[in-house]
Amino acid sequence: DIQLTQSPSTLSASLGDSVTITCRASRSASKWLAWYQQRPGKAPKLLIYAASTLVSGVPSRFSGSGSGTEFTLTISGLQPSDFATYYCQHYNSLLSFGGGTTVEFK
Amino acid sequence: QVQLVESGGGVVQPGGSLRVSCAVSGFDFETYAMAWVRQAPGKGLEWVAVTSYDGRLKHYADSVKGRFTISRDNSKNTLYFEMNRLTIEDTAVYYCARVGEVGLTSYFDNWGQGTLVTVSS
């Protein structure tokens, strides 16, 4: 199985900040990585798949990059609705999630 | 629009059984693989089971293999999850999710609101 490690586990930021979350894979995940946003008490929402493909309707301030073993999710200009927990997920032959990164108000 | 609505959660004693369901609408259910993903209280996401569009292929996480069974009734647009020999560690919100691309292993592009299963004596 591919293990995914997200960092940081918690990120403190202010409105308008740009933040980057990293997801590292224990071995190559190629480009088969997705990112989800989960607000408290809500179901996860798919933001990005194939490492960098933005889901239709997701604001363009969200972007993903990377391949192989290192991936990043960047939010450019934090909005109130962006304070949430973010998860990466590897897919292809097996499925696994990262441990999550919570973006909180500074 | 795409809707997935879980039901059937509740409190069950250790060693007991429970079946949760997921009724879907707004898309052609019989053409999509479907999955169950769970989240223990205050914890992260854990994929637990996936089934092909026709129910013939199924994969399970090691944590539930041999105890839980995923199934579907395409005539009723409903996904099921039969959980047996439940333990306290199975306490979680159980989400049904639509698999986004062809095949069993892909991202999940639509999720239900979840149903809480609590295993407690």
Short mmCIF file of C-alpha atoms in Angstrom, two decimals:
data_model
loop_
_atom_site.label_atom_id
_atom_site.label_comp_id
_atom_site.label_asym_id
_atom_site.label_seq_id
_atom_site.Cartn_x
_atom_site.Cartn_y
_atom_site.Cartn_z
CA ASP A 1 0.00 0.00 0.00
CA ILE A 2 1.04 3.60 -0.56
CA GLN A 3 1.11 5.62 2.65
CA LEU A 4 0.31 9.32 2.40
CA THR A 5 1.73 11.84 4.86
CA GLN A 6 0.27 15.33 4.94
CA SER A 7 2.01 18.36 6.37
CA PRO A 8 1.42 20.37 8.32
CA SER A 9 -1.34 18.72 10.34
CA THR A 10 -2.62 22.15 11.33
CA LEU A 11 -2.08 25.44 9.56
CA SER A 12 -2.99 28.83 11.03
CA ALA A 13 -3.73 31.56 8.53
CA SER A 14 -5.66 34.79 7.96
CA LEU A 15 -8.18 35.85 5.36
CA GLY A 16 -6.43 36.61 2.10
CA ASP A 17 -3.35 34.52 2.87
CA SER A 18 -2.00 32.00 0.39
CA VAL A 19 -1.32 28.60 1.91
CA THR A 20 0.24 25.37 0.71
CA ILE A 21 -0.44 21.86 1.97
CA THR A 22 1.94 19.03 1.13
CA CYS A 23 1.13 15.36 0.62
CA ARG A 24 4.03 12.92 0.42
CA ALA A 25 3.64 9.36 -0.81
CA SER A 26 5.72 6.44 0.48
CA ARG A 27 6.40 5.43 -3.14
CA SER A 28 5.42 6.82 -6.51
CA ALA A 29 1.73 7.59 -6.87
CA SER A 30 2.29 8.85 -10.43
CA LYS A 31 -0.37 11.52 -10.93
CA TRP A 32 -3.16 9.56 -9.22
CA LEU A 33 -3.86 11.92 -6.40
CA ALA A 34 -7.03 13.76 -5.38
CA TRP A 35 -7.72 16.50 -2.85
CA TYR A 36 -10.87 16.93 -0.76
CA GLN A 37 -12.20 19.68 1.47
CA GLN A 38 -14.25 18.80 4.54
CA ARG A 39 -16.05 21.43 6.57
CA PRO A 40 -17.07 20.56 10.14
CA GLY A 41 -20.06 18.23 10.24
CA LYS A 42 -20.17 17.92 6.47
CA ALA A 43 -19.22 15.32 3.91
CA PRO A 44 -15.94 15.64 2.03
CA LYS A 45 -16.03 17.50 -1.27
CA LEU A 46 -13.78 16.67 -4.19
CA LEU A 47 -11.63 19.64 -5.25
CA ILE A 48 -8.91 18.26 -7.50
CA TYR A 49 -8.10 14.95 -9.18
CA ALA A 50 -5.20 13.68 -11.27
CA ALA A 51 -3.00 15.88 -9.10
CA SER A 52 -3.89 19.13 -10.84
CA THR A 53 -7.31 18.91 -12.53
CA LEU A 54 -9.76 21.27 -10.88
CA VAL A 55 -13.31 19.96 -10.49
CA SER A 56 -15.90 22.00 -12.31
CA GLY A 57 -17.34 24.66 -10.03
CA VAL A 58 -14.41 24.74 -7.64
CA PRO A 59 -12.94 28.26 -7.36
CA SER A 60 -9.74 28.88 -9.27
CA ARG A 61 -7.95 29.97 -6.07
CA PHE A 62 -7.49 26.23 -5.48
CA SER A 63 -4.66 24.58 -7.40
CA GLY A 64 -2.81 21.29 -7.22
CA SER A 65 0.56 20.23 -8.46
CA GLY A 66 3.09 17.44 -8.22
CA SER A 67 3.70 13.92 -9.31
CA GLY A 68 5.47 10.84 -8.08
CA THR A 69 5.93 11.18 -4.34
CA GLU A 70 5.30 14.86 -3.62
CA PHE A 71 2.12 16.81 -4.19
CA THR A 72 0.84 20.19 -3.08
CA LEU A 73 -2.51 21.90 -2.71
CA THR A 74 -2.35 25.69 -2.79
CA ILE A 75 -5.14 28.07 -1.84
CA SER A 76 -4.44 31.59 -3.11
CA GLY A 77 -6.30 34.19 -1.09
CA LEU A 78 -8.11 32.39 1.74
CA GLN A 79 -11.82 33.01 1.97
CA PRO A 80 -13.99 32.33 5.05
CA SER A 81 -15.36 29.13 3.50
CA ASP A 82 -11.84 27.76 3.04
CA PHE A 83 -11.21 27.24 6.74
CA ALA A 84 -11.69 23.50 6.79
CA THR A 85 -9.82 20.20 6.78
CA TYR A 86 -8.17 18.98 3.60
CA TYR A 87 -7.34 15.40 2.68
CA CYS A 88 -5.26 13.94 -0.10
CA GLN A 89 -6.14 10.54 -1.55
CA HIS A 90 -4.18 8.17 -3.72
CA TYR A 91 -6.08 6.03 -6.18
CA ASN A 92 -5.35 3.69 -9.07
CA SER A 93 -4.69 0.12 -7.97
CA LEU A 94 -5.20 0.83 -4.28
CA LEU A 95 -6.93 3.49 -2.24
CA SER A 96 -5.59 5.47 0.69
CA PHE A 97 -6.10 8.84 2.36
CA GLY A 98 -3.68 11.17 4.01
CA GLY A 99 -4.18 12.09 7.64
CA GLY A 100 -5.62 15.52 6.92
CA THR A 101 -4.59 19.17 7.32
CA THR A 102 -6.77 21.60 9.20
CA VAL A 103 -6.66 25.22 8.06
CA GLU A 104 -7.68 27.37 11.01
CA PHE A 105 -7.99 31.08 11.73
CA LYS A 106 -4.78 32.60 13.05
CA GLN B 1 -28.78 16.88 -9.28
CA VAL B 2 -26.76 14.01 -7.87
CA GLN B 3 -28.02 12.91 -4.46
CA LEU B 4 -26.83 10.16 -2.15
CA VAL B 5 -28.79 9.63 1.06
CA GLU B 6 -27.60 7.19 3.68
CA SER B 7 -29.82 5.63 6.31
CA GLY B 8 -29.82 2.84 8.86
CA GLY B 9 -27.17 4.00 11.29
CA GLY B 10 -27.64 3.64 15.02
CA VAL B 11 -26.32 2.13 18.20
CA VAL B 12 -25.37 -1.54 18.25
CA GLN B 13 -23.63 -3.71 20.81
CA PRO B 14 -20.17 -5.17 20.22
CA GLY B 15 -20.49 -8.38 18.24
CA GLY B 16 -23.75 -7.23 16.72
CA SER B 17 -24.82 -6.53 13.15
CA LEU B 18 -26.23 -3.61 11.23
CA ARG B 19 -27.11 -2.82 7.64
CA VAL B 20 -26.87 0.70 6.29
CA SER B 21 -28.27 1.83 2.96
CA CYS B 22 -27.61 4.57 0.44
CA ALA B 23 -30.38 5.67 -1.89
CA VAL B 24 -29.17 7.55 -4.93
CA SER B 25 -30.80 9.76 -7.54
CA GLY B 26 -29.85 12.20 -10.24
CA PHE B 27 -27.53 9.92 -12.19
CA ASP B 28 -27.46 6.55 -13.88
CA PHE B 29 -26.64 4.42 -10.83
CA GLU B 30 -26.09 1.21 -12.73
CA THR B 31 -23.14 2.66 -14.67
CA TYR B 32 -21.06 3.75 -11.67
CA ALA B 33 -18.92 1.89 -9.17
CA MET B 34 -19.77 2.86 -5.60
CA ALA B 35 -17.93 2.85 -2.30
CA TRP B 36 -18.21 3.19 1.45
CA VAL B 37 -15.81 5.46 3.30
CA ARG B 38 -15.88 5.88 7.06
CA GLN B 39 -14.66 8.45 9.55
CA ALA B 40 -14.23 7.67 13.22
CA PRO B 41 -15.05 10.56 15.60
CA GLY B 42 -12.36 13.22 15.34
CA LYS B 43 -10.32 11.12 12.92
CA GLY B 44 -9.52 11.06 9.22
CA LEU B 45 -11.10 9.30 6.29
CA GLU B 46 -10.78 5.55 5.71
CA TRP B 47 -11.91 3.82 2.56
CA VAL B 48 -13.53 0.49 3.53
CA ALA B 49 -15.26 -1.06 0.50
CA VAL B 50 -15.98 -0.60 -3.19
CA THR B 51 -18.17 -2.43 -5.69
CA SER B 52 -18.26 -2.39 -9.46
CA TYR B 53 -21.19 -0.97 -11.40
CA ASP B 54 -22.79 -4.41 -11.68
CA GLY B 55 -21.89 -5.65 -8.21
CA ARG B 56 -19.72 -8.48 -9.48
CA LEU B 57 -16.39 -7.09 -8.30
CA LYS B 58 -15.80 -6.04 -4.71
CA HIS B 59 -12.75 -4.92 -2.76
CA TYR B 60 -12.46 -4.41 0.98
CA ALA B 61 -10.01 -2.80 3.34
CA ASP B 62 -8.23 -5.30 5.57
CA SER B 63 -9.91 -3.74 8.61
CA VAL B 64 -13.35 -4.98 7.51
CA LYS B 65 -12.61 -7.93 5.22
CA GLY B 66 -14.58 -11.00 6.18
CA ARG B 67 -16.96 -9.05 8.44
CA PHE B 68 -18.57 -6.48 6.16
CA THR B 69 -20.31 -6.94 2.79
CA ILE B 70 -21.01 -4.30 0.18
CA SER B 71 -23.86 -4.92 -2.24
CA ARG B 72 -26.17 -3.04 -4.54
CA ASP B 73 -29.61 -3.29 -6.09
CA ASN B 74 -29.53 -1.42 -9.37
CA SER B 75 -33.29 -1.82 -9.80
CA LYS B 76 -33.75 0.18 -6.60
CA ASN B 77 -30.86 2.62 -7.07
CA THR B 78 -29.59 1.58 -3.66
CA LEU B 79 -26.22 0.65 -2.20
CA TYR B 80 -25.98 -1.46 0.95
CA PHE B 81 -23.38 -2.21 3.61
CA GLU B 82 -23.94 -5.21 5.83
CA MET B 83 -21.75 -5.03 8.94
CA ASN B 84 -21.27 -8.07 11.16
CA ARG B 85 -19.17 -8.82 14.25
CA LEU B 86 -18.96 -5.12 14.97
CA THR B 87 -16.31 -3.81 17.34
CA ILE B 88 -15.89 -0.50 19.12
CA GLU B 89 -13.29 0.43 16.50
CA ASP B 90 -16.04 0.35 13.85
CA THR B 91 -17.73 3.36 15.42
CA ALA B 92 -17.77 5.99 12.69
CA VAL B 93 -19.78 8.03 10.26
CA TYR B 94 -20.25 5.91 7.17
CA TYR B 95 -20.39 7.76 3.88
CA CYS B 96 -21.43 6.31 0.56
CA ALA B 97 -19.56 7.78 -2.36
CA ARG B 98 -19.68 7.58 -6.12
CA VAL B 99 -16.52 6.45 -7.86
CA GLY B 100 -15.53 9.14 -10.30
CA GLU B 101 -13.95 7.19 -13.13
CA VAL B 102 -14.26 3.82 -14.78
CA GLY B 103 -12.89 1.04 -12.63
CA LEU B 104 -12.99 0.25 -8.95
CA THR B 105 -10.20 2.47 -7.73
CA SER B 106 -10.61 6.14 -8.42
CA TYR B 107 -11.42 9.35 -6.66
CA PHE B 108 -14.89 9.90 -5.18
CA ASP B 109 -16.75 12.66 -6.93
CA ASN B 110 -20.01 12.69 -4.96
CA TRP B 111 -20.71 11.86 -1.32
CA GLY B 112 -23.73 11.35 0.86
CA GLN B 113 -24.20 13.18 4.15
CA GLY B 114 -23.20 10.11 6.15
CA THR B 115 -24.86 7.91 8.75
CA LEU B 116 -23.44 7.41 12.24
CA VAL B 117 -22.82 3.90 13.50
CA THR B 118 -22.02 3.65 17.19
CA VAL B 119 -20.81 0.38 18.65
CA SER B 120 -21.24 0.44 22.40
CA SER B 121 -22.37 -1.76 25.23
#
